Amino acid sequence: MTTDAGNPSTARPEDPTLEPLERIGTAVAAGLKAERVQLRLQEIPGWLYDPAADEIRRTVDLGGVDAALTYACLVVELAAGTGRTPEITLRGGRLTLALGGSAGGGLAADDLDLARRLAFPAVVA
């Protein structure tokens, strides 16, 4: 069993295949096996993993261009603090986000953390 910061109330069983993201840091997807990425994505609705592109993607329908542009600006603002560069495609009110990929140096734990922060809106196209 391990605990967070020595707090026994947060004890959890050891599982060497499921290292928490906090301990992975910025390890690239080579260290995050595809199965582990898929497990993490179960916690983050709407995101799909593309192992060939080494990226995760999500498309949302925000109902209009204004809302999609506002959301795109939020994505850029949140990504700025991570050093990661999301790919954003906007078509009408539909916005597709891609995190990782070869342009971004491959999928990293920071991408999964960013995806978790972007887990809203709940409307997935």
Short mmCIF file of C-alpha atoms in Angstrom, two decimals:
data_model
loop_
_atom_site.label_atom_id
_atom_site.label_comp_id
_atom_site.label_asym_id
_atom_site.label_seq_id
_atom_site.Cartn_x
_atom_site.Cartn_y
_atom_site.Cartn_z
CA MET A 1 0.00 0.00 0.00
CA THR A 2 1.14 3.54 -0.68
CA THR A 3 -0.11 6.76 0.80
CA ASP A 4 -0.15 10.33 -0.46
CA ALA A 5 2.23 12.46 1.61
CA GLY A 6 2.25 9.79 4.32
CA ASN A 7 -1.47 10.18 4.95
CA PRO A 8 -2.82 6.70 5.75
CA SER A 9 -6.37 7.80 4.90
CA THR A 10 -5.35 7.96 1.24
CA ALA A 11 -3.84 4.46 1.16
CA ARG A 12 -4.28 2.54 -2.06
CA PRO A 13 -2.99 -0.87 -3.15
CA GLU A 14 0.27 -0.97 -5.10
CA ASP A 15 -0.17 -1.72 -8.79
CA PRO A 16 3.03 -1.34 -10.81
CA THR A 17 1.09 -1.17 -14.10
CA LEU A 18 -0.98 1.84 -12.99
CA GLU A 19 1.49 4.45 -11.87
CA PRO A 20 -0.43 7.65 -11.03
CA LEU A 21 0.08 10.58 -13.39
CA GLU A 22 1.46 12.65 -10.52
CA ARG A 23 4.45 10.31 -10.34
CA ILE A 24 4.91 9.99 -14.09
CA GLY A 25 5.57 13.69 -14.59
CA THR A 26 6.20 14.48 -18.23
CA ALA A 27 7.08 10.96 -19.36
CA VAL A 28 6.32 10.49 -23.04
CA ALA A 29 3.88 7.88 -24.29
CA ALA A 30 6.70 5.41 -24.87
CA GLY A 31 6.70 5.16 -21.08
CA LEU A 32 2.91 5.25 -21.05
CA LYS A 33 1.92 2.04 -22.74
CA ALA A 34 -1.17 2.22 -24.95
CA GLU A 35 -3.10 0.17 -22.41
CA ARG A 36 -2.26 2.65 -19.68
CA VAL A 37 -3.30 5.58 -21.86
CA GLN A 38 -6.61 3.83 -22.52
CA LEU A 39 -7.08 3.28 -18.77
CA ARG A 40 -6.45 6.96 -18.07
CA LEU A 41 -8.90 7.97 -20.80
CA GLN A 42 -11.65 5.99 -19.05
CA GLU A 43 -11.45 8.75 -16.42
CA ILE A 44 -11.72 11.49 -19.06
CA PRO A 45 -14.95 11.28 -21.09
CA GLY A 46 -14.97 12.02 -24.80
CA TRP A 47 -11.26 11.60 -25.58
CA LEU A 48 -10.01 8.91 -27.97
CA TYR A 49 -6.44 7.63 -28.26
CA ASP A 50 -4.87 7.21 -31.72
CA PRO A 51 -1.71 5.12 -31.20
CA ALA A 52 -0.59 5.59 -34.83
CA ALA A 53 -0.52 9.37 -34.40
CA ASP A 54 0.48 9.11 -30.71
CA GLU A 55 -2.23 11.59 -29.76
CA ILE A 56 -5.57 11.89 -28.07
CA ARG A 57 -8.52 13.62 -29.78
CA ARG A 58 -11.89 15.01 -28.87
CA THR A 59 -14.59 16.66 -30.97
CA VAL A 60 -17.29 18.77 -29.34
CA ASP A 61 -20.29 20.49 -30.86
CA LEU A 62 -20.73 23.82 -29.12
CA GLY A 63 -23.69 24.93 -31.18
CA GLY A 64 -22.11 27.99 -32.74
CA VAL A 65 -18.91 29.64 -33.84
CA ASP A 66 -18.82 32.14 -30.96
CA ALA A 67 -18.98 29.41 -28.31
CA ALA A 68 -16.41 27.29 -30.19
CA LEU A 69 -13.99 30.23 -30.43
CA THR A 70 -14.42 30.98 -26.73
CA TYR A 71 -13.67 27.36 -25.88
CA ALA A 72 -10.65 27.35 -28.24
CA CYS A 73 -9.27 30.41 -26.42
CA LEU A 74 -9.70 28.60 -23.09
CA VAL A 75 -7.82 25.60 -24.49
CA VAL A 76 -4.92 27.81 -25.61
CA GLU A 77 -4.82 29.58 -22.25
CA LEU A 78 -4.77 26.34 -20.26
CA ALA A 79 -2.17 24.78 -22.57
CA ALA A 80 0.16 27.79 -22.30
CA GLY A 81 1.14 26.82 -18.78
CA THR A 82 2.00 23.26 -19.76
CA GLY A 83 4.41 23.85 -22.62
CA ARG A 84 2.19 21.63 -24.79
CA THR A 85 0.69 22.79 -28.10
CA PRO A 86 -2.80 21.49 -28.86
CA GLU A 87 -3.98 21.19 -32.44
CA ILE A 88 -7.34 22.94 -32.78
CA THR A 89 -9.66 22.54 -35.78
CA LEU A 90 -12.81 24.63 -35.95
CA ARG A 91 -15.66 23.98 -38.40
CA GLY A 92 -18.78 25.96 -37.60
CA GLY A 93 -19.67 25.16 -34.02
CA ARG A 94 -17.66 21.91 -34.00
CA LEU A 95 -14.23 21.98 -32.45
CA THR A 96 -11.71 19.13 -32.66
CA LEU A 97 -8.77 19.08 -30.26
CA ALA A 98 -5.69 16.90 -30.63
CA LEU A 99 -3.07 16.63 -27.88
CA GLY A 100 0.31 14.97 -28.34
CA GLY A 101 1.19 13.85 -31.84
CA SER A 102 4.55 14.10 -33.54
CA ALA A 103 4.38 17.91 -33.75
CA GLY A 104 4.07 18.02 -29.97
CA GLY A 105 6.85 15.50 -29.38
CA GLY A 106 4.42 12.64 -28.76
CA LEU A 107 1.79 12.11 -26.13
CA ALA A 108 2.93 13.08 -22.64
CA ALA A 109 1.38 12.85 -19.20
CA ASP A 110 0.91 16.64 -19.39
CA ASP A 111 -1.42 16.07 -22.36
CA LEU A 112 -3.56 13.70 -20.30
CA ASP A 113 -3.64 16.20 -17.44
CA LEU A 114 -4.70 18.94 -19.87
CA ALA A 115 -7.40 16.67 -21.31
CA ARG A 116 -8.72 16.11 -17.80
CA ARG A 117 -8.91 19.88 -17.28
CA LEU A 118 -10.76 20.20 -20.60
CA ALA A 119 -13.27 17.44 -19.80
CA PHE A 120 -16.16 19.86 -20.24
CA PRO A 121 -18.40 20.67 -22.04
CA ALA A 122 -20.29 17.42 -21.80
CA VAL A 123 -21.65 17.66 -25.34
CA VAL A 124 -19.45 15.41 -27.45
CA ALA A 125 -19.95 15.36 -31.20
#
